[in-house]
Amino acid sequence: MASPNTPEQSQLGKSSAYIDQYDASLLFPIPRAVKRAEIGLADKAAPFFGADLWTAFELSWLNLRGKPQVALAHITVPCETPNIVESKSFKLYLNSFNNTRFADAAMVQARIRADISEAAWRGSDTPSSVGVRILLPEMFDREPVHELDGLSLDRLDMDFDTYSPDPSLLSAALDEAPVSEVLTSNLLKSNCLVTGQPDWGSVQISYSGPQIDQAGLLKYLVSFRNHNEFHEQCVERIFMELWTRCKPIKLSVYARYTRRGGLDINPYRTSHPGALPGNIRTARQ
């Protein structure tokens, strides 16, 4: 069996040729298992469900007469996939459609679904599919902009001095009656695991259980500011540290990151299965 890919082997931070003819081999899957082991999931099933909701803003191809076509794409990658798809490789892959002819958008959709499914599920004994939705220009006007609903933690005026993840900042009223809350912040920032470039995000935390100390939670979220980790990994770390330290009965963590290279990634993790949130961008996206 071939050794699994590592982030350092990807095209991140390296000069990359612009390939404008379709090439699925550009996709670079990275196993989720290594980072999940860091948050205590080496030998047990994750206590969450969810998906990574991608938006591709720079999708184009040629029709059979050579006329350029443009579209948006929403891609849903289940968190049960053994791999994430490294985002620069995803961008290079989509660029390879630019001078490739397809009969129609349905063929583009089918090709993306097949290729991303293969990369994300590679190595699985029970491979499945990802979701792909193509939006043509006549549908662009229907794409809403909406901020994450909930009570903003950013209203709190206090001092901050911790910029590396510190779960000791988290606490909850474990001896009091449970509550249900939805809390948000626009102050989430982390850095790319390989390049160190900034990743800006907003986060929504929905939970039922012992009331989480809001000041500590905001300090904890801000503590990711100098942390190097991919979006999906940050959200799973936040979920697991809240789950472990604050003992919620139910928990969902949803982050929407600003786009890079024409792509945004919006991971959602929840303790209880149900419908995914709508892939609706915020103003910063």
PDB file of C-alpha atoms in Angstrom:
ATOM      1  CA  MET A   1       0.000   0.000   0.000  1.00  0.00           C
ATOM      2  CA  ALA A   2       1.322   3.456  -0.889  1.00  0.00           C
ATOM      3  CA  SER A   3       2.265   5.794   1.952  1.00  0.00           C
ATOM      4  CA  PRO A   4      -0.425   8.410   2.706  1.00  0.00           C
ATOM      5  CA  ASN A   5       0.045  11.932   1.422  1.00  0.00           C
ATOM      6  CA  THR A   6       1.297  14.582   3.817  1.00  0.00           C
ATOM      7  CA  PRO A   7       0.571  18.337   3.600  1.00  0.00           C
ATOM      8  CA  GLU A   8       4.254  19.045   2.953  1.00  0.00           C
ATOM      9  CA  GLN A   9       4.087  16.960  -0.251  1.00  0.00           C
ATOM     10  CA  SER A  10       1.269  19.075  -1.666  1.00  0.00           C
ATOM     11  CA  GLN A  11       1.610  22.080  -3.995  1.00  0.00           C
ATOM     12  CA  LEU A  12       1.003  24.494  -1.099  1.00  0.00           C
ATOM     13  CA  GLY A  13       3.663  27.201  -0.996  1.00  0.00           C
ATOM     14  CA  LYS A  14       5.262  25.980  -4.231  1.00  0.00           C
ATOM     15  CA  SER A  15       5.295  27.279  -7.791  1.00  0.00           C
ATOM     16  CA  SER A  16       2.670  25.415  -9.790  1.00  0.00           C
ATOM     17  CA  ALA A  17       2.209  25.132 -13.523  1.00  0.00           C
ATOM     18  CA  TYR A  18      -1.127  26.341 -14.870  1.00  0.00           C
ATOM     19  CA  ILE A  19      -2.721  23.300 -16.476  1.00  0.00           C
ATOM     20  CA  ASP A  20      -5.821  24.219 -18.490  1.00  0.00           C
ATOM     21  CA  GLN A  21      -6.748  20.794 -19.826  1.00  0.00           C
ATOM     22  CA  TYR A  22      -8.734  18.459 -17.609  1.00  0.00           C
ATOM     23  CA  ASP A  23      -6.513  16.504 -15.204  1.00  0.00           C
ATOM     24  CA  ALA A  24      -8.002  14.673 -12.209  1.00  0.00           C
ATOM     25  CA  SER A  25      -4.524  13.644 -11.030  1.00  0.00           C
ATOM     26  CA  LEU A  26      -4.033  17.190  -9.733  1.00  0.00           C
ATOM     27  CA  LEU A  27      -6.268  16.420  -6.732  1.00  0.00           C
ATOM     28  CA  PHE A  28      -4.259  15.792  -3.552  1.00  0.00           C
ATOM     29  CA  PRO A  29      -6.073  13.932  -0.749  1.00  0.00           C
ATOM     30  CA  ILE A  30      -4.672  14.135   2.788  1.00  0.00           C
ATOM     31  CA  PRO A  31      -5.765  11.624   5.469  1.00  0.00           C
ATOM     32  CA  ARG A  32      -7.861  13.036   8.306  1.00  0.00           C
ATOM     33  CA  ALA A  33      -6.538  10.405  10.740  1.00  0.00           C
ATOM     34  CA  VAL A  34      -3.251  12.095  11.671  1.00  0.00           C
ATOM     35  CA  LYS A  35      -4.849  15.285  12.976  1.00  0.00           C
ATOM     36  CA  ARG A  36      -7.745  13.398  14.535  1.00  0.00           C
ATOM     37  CA  ALA A  37      -5.231  11.407  16.570  1.00  0.00           C
ATOM     38  CA  GLU A  38      -3.998  14.705  18.035  1.00  0.00           C
ATOM     39  CA  ILE A  39      -7.468  15.426  19.458  1.00  0.00           C
ATOM     40  CA  GLY A  40      -7.956  11.997  21.021  1.00  0.00           C
ATOM     41  CA  LEU A  41      -9.574  10.108  18.159  1.00  0.00           C
ATOM     42  CA  ALA A  42      -6.733   7.736  17.265  1.00  0.00           C
ATOM     43  CA  ASP A  43      -8.467   4.513  18.235  1.00  0.00           C
ATOM     44  CA  LYS A  44     -12.136   5.409  18.490  1.00  0.00           C
ATOM     45  CA  ALA A  45     -14.977   6.688  16.401  1.00  0.00           C
ATOM     46  CA  ALA A  46     -15.518  10.428  16.259  1.00  0.00           C
ATOM     47  CA  PRO A  47     -18.468  11.657  18.345  1.00  0.00           C
ATOM     48  CA  PHE A  48     -19.613  13.912  15.515  1.00  0.00           C
ATOM     49  CA  PHE A  49     -21.292  13.906  12.132  1.00  0.00           C
ATOM     50  CA  GLY A  50     -21.223  16.617   9.485  1.00  0.00           C
ATOM     51  CA  ALA A  51     -19.557  17.742   6.309  1.00  0.00           C
ATOM     52  CA  ASP A  52     -17.205  20.243   4.727  1.00  0.00           C
ATOM     53  CA  LEU A  53     -19.226  22.642   2.575  1.00  0.00           C
ATOM     54  CA  TRP A  54     -17.134  24.030  -0.271  1.00  0.00           C
ATOM     55  CA  THR A  55     -18.015  26.835  -2.669  1.00  0.00           C
ATOM     56  CA  ALA A  56     -16.138  27.198  -5.953  1.00  0.00           C
ATOM     57  CA  PHE A  57     -16.444  30.737  -7.317  1.00  0.00           C
ATOM     58  CA  GLU A  58     -14.074  30.333 -10.287  1.00  0.00           C
ATOM     59  CA  LEU A  59     -15.500  27.469 -12.307  1.00  0.00           C
ATOM     60  CA  SER A  60     -15.333  27.701 -16.094  1.00  0.00           C
ATOM     61  CA  TRP A  61     -15.164  25.397 -19.107  1.00  0.00           C
ATOM     62  CA  LEU A  62     -15.806  25.475 -22.869  1.00  0.00           C
ATOM     63  CA  ASN A  63     -18.951  24.232 -24.542  1.00  0.00           C
ATOM     64  CA  LEU A  64     -18.683  22.046 -27.631  1.00  0.00           C
ATOM     65  CA  ARG A  65     -18.452  25.150 -29.839  1.00  0.00           C
ATOM     66  CA  GLY A  66     -15.550  26.514 -27.785  1.00  0.00           C
ATOM     67  CA  LYS A  67     -17.563  29.211 -26.005  1.00  0.00           C
ATOM     68  CA  PRO A  68     -16.553  29.798 -22.360  1.00  0.00           C
ATOM     69  CA  GLN A  69     -19.117  28.914 -19.720  1.00  0.00           C
ATOM     70  CA  VAL A  70     -19.058  30.109 -16.091  1.00  0.00           C
ATOM     71  CA  ALA A  71     -20.756  28.772 -12.994  1.00  0.00           C
ATOM     72  CA  LEU A  72     -20.595  28.447  -9.231  1.00  0.00           C
ATOM     73  CA  ALA A  73     -20.400  25.075  -7.532  1.00  0.00           C
ATOM     74  CA  HIS A  74     -21.373  23.878  -4.062  1.00  0.00           C
ATOM     75  CA  ILE A  75     -19.516  20.722  -3.043  1.00  0.00           C
ATOM     76  CA  THR A  76     -20.439  18.752   0.086  1.00  0.00           C
ATOM     77  CA  VAL A  77     -17.749  16.412   1.432  1.00  0.00           C
ATOM     78  CA  PRO A  78     -18.982  14.196   4.305  1.00  0.00           C
ATOM     79  CA  CYS A  79     -16.737  14.250   7.361  1.00  0.00           C
ATOM     80  CA  GLU A  80     -16.803  10.440   7.285  1.00  0.00           C
ATOM     81  CA  THR A  81     -14.503  10.485   4.261  1.00  0.00           C
ATOM     82  CA  PRO A  82     -11.014   9.258   5.194  1.00  0.00           C
ATOM     83  CA  ASN A  83      -9.434  12.250   3.417  1.00  0.00           C
ATOM     84  CA  ILE A  84      -9.730  15.957   2.977  1.00  0.00           C
ATOM     85  CA  VAL A  85      -8.825  17.392  -0.437  1.00  0.00           C
ATOM     86  CA  GLU A  86      -6.058  19.964  -0.148  1.00  0.00           C
ATOM     87  CA  SER A  87      -7.481  23.265  -1.346  1.00  0.00           C
ATOM     88  CA  LYS A  88      -4.708  24.392  -3.711  1.00  0.00           C
ATOM     89  CA  SER A  89      -4.905  21.053  -5.484  1.00  0.00           C
ATOM     90  CA  PHE A  90      -8.673  21.575  -5.741  1.00  0.00           C
ATOM     91  CA  LYS A  91      -8.061  24.984  -7.330  1.00  0.00           C
ATOM     92  CA  LEU A  92      -5.521  23.574  -9.802  1.00  0.00           C
ATOM     93  CA  TYR A  93      -7.945  20.770 -10.639  1.00  0.00           C
ATOM     94  CA  LEU A  94     -10.777  23.223 -11.360  1.00  0.00           C
ATOM     95  CA  ASN A  95      -8.411  25.357 -13.463  1.00  0.00           C
ATOM     96  CA  SER A  96      -7.824  22.306 -15.641  1.00  0.00           C
ATOM     97  CA  PHE A  97     -11.426  22.632 -16.840  1.00  0.00           C
ATOM     98  CA  ASN A  98     -10.778  26.090 -18.312  1.00  0.00           C
ATOM     99  CA  ASN A  99      -9.892  24.986 -21.859  1.00  0.00           C
ATOM    100  CA  THR A 100     -11.666  21.646 -21.786  1.00  0.00           C
ATOM    101  CA  ARG A 101     -14.875  21.101 -23.775  1.00  0.00           C
ATOM    102  CA  PHE A 102     -17.960  19.597 -22.151  1.00  0.00           C
ATOM    103  CA  ALA A 103     -21.375  19.072 -23.694  1.00  0.00           C
ATOM    104  CA  ASP A 104     -23.216  20.713 -20.803  1.00  0.00           C
ATOM    105  CA  ALA A 105     -23.128  21.605 -17.100  1.00  0.00           C
ATOM    106  CA  ALA A 106     -24.470  18.177 -16.164  1.00  0.00           C
ATOM    107  CA  MET A 107     -21.317  16.577 -17.572  1.00  0.00           C
ATOM    108  CA  VAL A 108     -19.157  18.990 -15.557  1.00  0.00           C
ATOM    109  CA  GLN A 109     -21.152  18.205 -12.435  1.00  0.00           C
ATOM    110  CA  ALA A 110     -20.793  14.451 -12.959  1.00  0.00           C
ATOM    111  CA  ARG A 111     -17.054  14.743 -13.596  1.00  0.00           C
ATOM    112  CA  ILE A 112     -16.443  16.815 -10.442  1.00  0.00           C
ATOM    113  CA  ARG A 113     -18.580  14.464  -8.350  1.00  0.00           C
ATOM    114  CA  ALA A 114     -16.705  11.388  -9.584  1.00  0.00           C
ATOM    115  CA  ASP A 115     -13.237  12.893  -9.131  1.00  0.00           C
ATOM    116  CA  ILE A 116     -13.759  14.481  -5.715  1.00  0.00           C
ATOM    117  CA  SER A 117     -15.526  11.340  -4.494  1.00  0.00           C
ATOM    118  CA  GLU A 118     -12.578   9.186  -5.546  1.00  0.00           C
ATOM    119  CA  ALA A 119     -10.044  11.466  -3.824  1.00  0.00           C
ATOM    120  CA  ALA A 120     -12.040  11.991  -0.616  1.00  0.00           C
ATOM    121  CA  TRP A 121     -12.964   8.298  -0.211  1.00  0.00           C
ATOM    122  CA  ARG A 122      -9.621   6.896  -1.391  1.00  0.00           C
ATOM    123  CA  GLY A 123      -8.533   4.053   0.869  1.00  0.00           C
ATOM    124  CA  SER A 124     -12.013   3.428   2.264  1.00  0.00           C
ATOM    125  CA  ASP A 125     -13.500  -0.072   2.346  1.00  0.00           C
ATOM    126  CA  THR A 126     -16.947   1.457   1.782  1.00  0.00           C
ATOM    127  CA  PRO A 127     -16.509   4.380  -0.618  1.00  0.00           C
ATOM    128  CA  SER A 128     -19.460   6.618  -1.310  1.00  0.00           C
ATOM    129  CA  SER A 129     -20.047   9.951  -3.028  1.00  0.00           C
ATOM    130  CA  VAL A 130     -19.795  13.667  -2.387  1.00  0.00           C
ATOM    131  CA  GLY A 131     -22.508  16.147  -3.291  1.00  0.00           C
ATOM    132  CA  VAL A 132     -22.068  18.607  -6.159  1.00  0.00           C
ATOM    133  CA  ARG A 133     -24.474  21.341  -7.222  1.00  0.00           C
ATOM    134  CA  ILE A 134     -23.737  23.572 -10.234  1.00  0.00           C
ATOM    135  CA  LEU A 135     -25.274  27.056 -10.373  1.00  0.00           C
ATOM    136  CA  LEU A 136     -25.414  28.689 -13.796  1.00  0.00           C
ATOM    137  CA  PRO A 137     -25.454  32.499 -14.219  1.00  0.00           C
ATOM    138  CA  GLU A 138     -29.247  32.718 -14.336  1.00  0.00           C
ATOM    139  CA  MET A 139     -29.238  31.384 -10.760  1.00  0.00           C
ATOM    140  CA  PHE A 140     -26.607  33.775  -9.362  1.00  0.00           C
ATOM    141  CA  ASP A 141     -29.242  36.277  -8.180  1.00  0.00           C
ATOM    142  CA  ARG A 142     -30.728  33.621  -5.908  1.00  0.00           C
ATOM    143  CA  GLU A 143     -27.530  33.253  -3.880  1.00  0.00           C
ATOM    144  CA  PRO A 144     -28.183  35.038  -0.562  1.00  0.00           C
ATOM    145  CA  VAL A 145     -25.755  36.671   1.846  1.00  0.00           C
ATOM    146  CA  HIS A 146     -26.568  36.106   5.503  1.00  0.00           C
ATOM    147  CA  GLU A 147     -24.596  36.320   8.732  1.00  0.00           C
ATOM    148  CA  LEU A 148     -24.539  33.412  11.151  1.00  0.00           C
ATOM    149  CA  ASP A 149     -27.509  33.547  13.512  1.00  0.00           C
ATOM    150  CA  GLY A 150     -26.932  33.671  17.257  1.00  0.00           C
ATOM    151  CA  LEU A 151     -25.764  35.836  20.150  1.00  0.00           C
ATOM    152  CA  SER A 152     -22.459  37.498  19.282  1.00  0.00           C
ATOM    153  CA  LEU A 153     -19.612  36.843  21.678  1.00  0.00           C
ATOM    154  CA  ASP A 154     -17.804  39.772  20.084  1.00  0.00           C
ATOM    155  CA  ARG A 155     -19.943  42.167  22.142  1.00  0.00           C
ATOM    156  CA  LEU A 156     -17.778  41.295  25.175  1.00  0.00           C
ATOM    157  CA  ASP A 157     -15.175  43.946  26.012  1.00  0.00           C
ATOM    158  CA  MET A 158     -12.184  42.358  27.727  1.00  0.00           C
ATOM    159  CA  ASP A 159      -8.440  41.790  27.576  1.00  0.00           C
ATOM    160  CA  PHE A 160      -6.801  39.101  25.440  1.00  0.00           C
ATOM    161  CA  ASP A 161      -3.261  37.743  25.643  1.00  0.00           C
ATOM    162  CA  THR A 162      -3.408  34.120  24.429  1.00  0.00           C
ATOM    163  CA  TYR A 163      -2.927  33.370  20.722  1.00  0.00           C
ATOM    164  CA  SER A 164      -2.267  29.613  20.708  1.00  0.00           C
ATOM    165  CA  PRO A 165      -5.148  27.195  21.387  1.00  0.00           C
ATOM    166  CA  ASP A 166      -5.665  26.844  25.126  1.00  0.00           C
ATOM    167  CA  PRO A 167      -8.564  24.559  26.129  1.00  0.00           C
ATOM    168  CA  SER A 168      -8.077  25.519  29.787  1.00  0.00           C
ATOM    169  CA  LEU A 169      -9.889  28.751  28.907  1.00  0.00           C
ATOM    170  CA  LEU A 170     -13.102  26.729  28.495  1.00  0.00           C
ATOM    171  CA  SER A 171     -15.438  26.094  31.403  1.00  0.00           C
ATOM    172  CA  ALA A 172     -19.124  25.459  32.010  1.00  0.00           C
ATOM    173  CA  ALA A 173     -21.536  25.547  34.950  1.00  0.00           C
ATOM    174  CA  LEU A 174     -21.590  21.782  35.368  1.00  0.00           C
ATOM    175  CA  ASP A 175     -23.642  21.922  38.614  1.00  0.00           C
ATOM    176  CA  GLU A 176     -26.427  24.147  37.240  1.00  0.00           C
ATOM    177  CA  ALA A 177     -29.515  23.517  35.124  1.00  0.00           C
ATOM    178  CA  PRO A 178     -28.794  23.003  31.408  1.00  0.00           C
ATOM    179  CA  VAL A 179     -29.439  25.730  28.851  1.00  0.00           C
ATOM    180  CA  SER A 180     -29.681  25.930  25.064  1.00  0.00           C
ATOM    181  CA  GLU A 181     -27.747  28.665  23.279  1.00  0.00           C
ATOM    182  CA  VAL A 182     -26.449  29.668  19.866  1.00  0.00           C
ATOM    183  CA  LEU A 183     -23.266  31.762  20.070  1.00  0.00           C
ATOM    184  CA  THR A 184     -21.281  33.357  17.256  1.00  0.00           C
ATOM    185  CA  SER A 185     -18.006  35.162  16.676  1.00  0.00           C
ATOM    186  CA  ASN A 186     -16.306  36.794  13.715  1.00  0.00           C
ATOM    187  CA  LEU A 187     -12.928  36.742  15.476  1.00  0.00           C
ATOM    188  CA  LEU A 188     -11.785  33.271  14.436  1.00  0.00           C
ATOM    189  CA  LYS A 189      -8.432  33.342  12.664  1.00  0.00           C
ATOM    190  CA  SER A 190      -5.966  30.545  12.105  1.00  0.00           C
ATOM    191  CA  ASN A 191      -3.127  29.993   9.641  1.00  0.00           C
ATOM    192  CA  CYS A 192      -2.510  27.517   6.843  1.00  0.00           C
ATOM    193  CA  LEU A 193      -0.763  24.429   8.174  1.00  0.00           C
ATOM    194  CA  VAL A 194       1.930  24.594   5.466  1.00  0.00           C
ATOM    195  CA  THR A 195       2.313  28.206   4.298  1.00  0.00           C
ATOM    196  CA  GLY A 196       1.394  30.045   7.500  1.00  0.00           C
ATOM    197  CA  GLN A 197      -0.869  32.378   5.499  1.00  0.00           C
ATOM    198  CA  PRO A 198      -3.891  33.710   7.452  1.00  0.00           C
ATOM    199  CA  ASP A 199      -7.310  32.065   7.276  1.00  0.00           C
ATOM    200  CA  TRP A 200     -10.188  34.285   8.413  1.00  0.00           C
ATOM    201  CA  GLY A 201     -13.448  32.830   9.647  1.00  0.00           C
ATOM    202  CA  SER A 202     -16.694  33.223  11.526  1.00  0.00           C
ATOM    203  CA  VAL A 203     -17.959  30.511  13.848  1.00  0.00           C
ATOM    204  CA  GLN A 204     -21.335  29.461  15.225  1.00  0.00           C
ATOM    205  CA  ILE A 205     -21.600  27.220  18.294  1.00  0.00           C
ATOM    206  CA  SER A 206     -24.987  25.700  19.101  1.00  0.00           C
ATOM    207  CA  TYR A 207     -25.361  23.583  22.223  1.00  0.00           C
ATOM    208  CA  SER A 208     -27.627  22.278  24.941  1.00  0.00           C
ATOM    209  CA  GLY A 209     -26.166  21.456  28.342  1.00  0.00           C
ATOM    210  CA  PRO A 210     -24.253  23.165  31.135  1.00  0.00           C
ATOM    211  CA  GLN A 211     -23.953  26.866  30.343  1.00  0.00           C
ATOM    212  CA  ILE A 212     -20.577  27.633  28.777  1.00  0.00           C
ATOM    213  CA  ASP A 213     -18.705  30.636  30.143  1.00  0.00           C
ATOM    214  CA  GLN A 214     -18.931  33.097  27.262  1.00  0.00           C
ATOM    215  CA  ALA A 215     -15.858  35.160  28.127  1.00  0.00           C
ATOM    216  CA  GLY A 216     -13.723  32.031  28.303  1.00  0.00           C
ATOM    217  CA  LEU A 217     -15.198  30.740  25.045  1.00  0.00           C
ATOM    218  CA  LEU A 218     -14.361  33.958  23.212  1.00  0.00           C
ATOM    219  CA  LYS A 219     -10.818  33.917  24.604  1.00  0.00           C
ATOM    220  CA  TYR A 220     -10.513  30.307  23.471  1.00  0.00           C
ATOM    221  CA  LEU A 221     -11.652  31.113  19.927  1.00  0.00           C
ATOM    222  CA  VAL A 222      -9.253  34.074  19.746  1.00  0.00           C
ATOM    223  CA  SER A 223      -6.454  31.780  20.962  1.00  0.00           C
ATOM    224  CA  PHE A 224      -6.428  30.128  17.504  1.00  0.00           C
ATOM    225  CA  ARG A 225      -5.022  33.358  16.038  1.00  0.00           C
ATOM    226  CA  ASN A 226      -1.452  32.092  15.563  1.00  0.00           C
ATOM    227  CA  HIS A 227      -2.328  28.401  15.197  1.00  0.00           C
ATOM    228  CA  ASN A 228      -1.349  26.529  12.011  1.00  0.00           C
ATOM    229  CA  GLU A 229      -4.010  24.016  10.969  1.00  0.00           C
ATOM    230  CA  PHE A 230      -6.420  23.434   8.096  1.00  0.00           C
ATOM    231  CA  HIS A 231     -10.010  24.675   8.440  1.00  0.00           C
ATOM    232  CA  GLU A 232     -11.496  21.204   8.892  1.00  0.00           C
ATOM    233  CA  GLN A 233      -8.968  20.359  11.590  1.00  0.00           C
ATOM    234  CA  CYS A 234      -9.577  23.592  13.526  1.00  0.00           C
ATOM    235  CA  VAL A 235     -13.315  22.973  13.665  1.00  0.00           C
ATOM    236  CA  GLU A 236     -12.845  19.384  14.842  1.00  0.00           C
ATOM    237  CA  ARG A 237     -10.407  20.582  17.513  1.00  0.00           C
ATOM    238  CA  ILE A 238     -12.913  23.192  18.724  1.00  0.00           C
ATOM    239  CA  PHE A 239     -15.680  20.589  18.772  1.00  0.00           C
ATOM    240  CA  MET A 240     -13.661  18.026  20.725  1.00  0.00           C
ATOM    241  CA  GLU A 241     -12.356  20.486  23.307  1.00  0.00           C
ATOM    242  CA  LEU A 242     -15.850  21.859  23.945  1.00  0.00           C
ATOM    243  CA  TRP A 243     -17.250  18.314  24.057  1.00  0.00           C
ATOM    244  CA  THR A 244     -14.606  17.140  26.516  1.00  0.00           C
ATOM    245  CA  ARG A 245     -14.348  20.136  28.846  1.00  0.00           C
ATOM    246  CA  CYS A 246     -17.888  21.568  28.840  1.00  0.00           C
ATOM    247  CA  LYS A 247     -19.890  18.299  28.697  1.00  0.00           C
ATOM    248  CA  PRO A 248     -22.752  19.473  26.445  1.00  0.00           C
ATOM    249  CA  ILE A 249     -25.690  17.181  25.777  1.00  0.00           C
ATOM    250  CA  LYS A 250     -25.792  18.351  22.172  1.00  0.00           C
ATOM    251  CA  LEU A 251     -23.200  20.368  20.275  1.00  0.00           C
ATOM    252  CA  SER A 252     -22.727  21.785  16.784  1.00  0.00           C
ATOM    253  CA  VAL A 253     -19.755  23.802  15.555  1.00  0.00           C
ATOM    254  CA  TYR A 254     -19.980  25.541  12.180  1.00  0.00           C
ATOM    255  CA  ALA A 255     -17.284  27.782  10.702  1.00  0.00           C
ATOM    256  CA  ARG A 256     -17.404  29.818   7.523  1.00  0.00           C
ATOM    257  CA  TYR A 257     -13.985  30.846   6.229  1.00  0.00           C
ATOM    258  CA  THR A 258     -13.265  33.540   3.681  1.00  0.00           C
ATOM    259  CA  ARG A 259     -12.317  32.294   0.249  1.00  0.00           C
ATOM    260  CA  ARG A 260      -8.794  31.735  -1.049  1.00  0.00           C
ATOM    261  CA  GLY A 261      -8.031  30.980  -4.676  1.00  0.00           C
ATOM    262  CA  GLY A 262     -11.724  31.197  -5.534  1.00  0.00           C
ATOM    263  CA  LEU A 263     -12.688  28.554  -2.936  1.00  0.00           C
ATOM    264  CA  ASP A 264     -14.176  28.719   0.512  1.00  0.00           C
ATOM    265  CA  ILE A 265     -14.390  25.809   2.967  1.00  0.00           C
ATOM    266  CA  ASN A 266     -17.056  25.733   5.660  1.00  0.00           C
ATOM    267  CA  PRO A 267     -16.799  22.779   8.061  1.00  0.00           C
ATOM    268  CA  TYR A 268     -19.807  21.701  10.123  1.00  0.00           C
ATOM    269  CA  ARG A 269     -19.603  19.156  12.962  1.00  0.00           C
ATOM    270  CA  THR A 270     -22.520  18.083  15.138  1.00  0.00           C
ATOM    271  CA  SER A 271     -23.065  15.486  17.848  1.00  0.00           C
ATOM    272  CA  HIS A 272     -26.500  14.536  16.527  1.00  0.00           C
ATOM    273  CA  PRO A 273     -27.242  13.660  12.895  1.00  0.00           C
ATOM    274  CA  GLY A 274     -29.631  15.889  11.009  1.00  0.00           C
ATOM    275  CA  ALA A 275     -29.895  18.262   8.080  1.00  0.00           C
ATOM    276  CA  LEU A 276     -26.772  20.197   7.144  1.00  0.00           C
ATOM    277  CA  PRO A 277     -26.924  24.004   7.291  1.00  0.00           C
ATOM    278  CA  GLY A 278     -27.520  25.780   4.019  1.00  0.00           C
ATOM    279  CA  ASN A 279     -24.297  26.734   2.237  1.00  0.00           C
ATOM    280  CA  ILE A 280     -25.083  30.459   2.507  1.00  0.00           C
ATOM    281  CA  ARG A 281     -22.148  32.846   2.436  1.00  0.00           C
ATOM    282  CA  THR A 282     -21.521  35.651   4.885  1.00  0.00           C
ATOM    283  CA  ALA A 283     -20.662  39.205   3.829  1.00  0.00           C
ATOM    284  CA  ARG A 284     -16.918  38.588   4.233  1.00  0.00           C
ATOM    285  CA  GLN A 285     -17.051  35.634   1.885  1.00  0.00           C
TER     286      GLN A 285
END
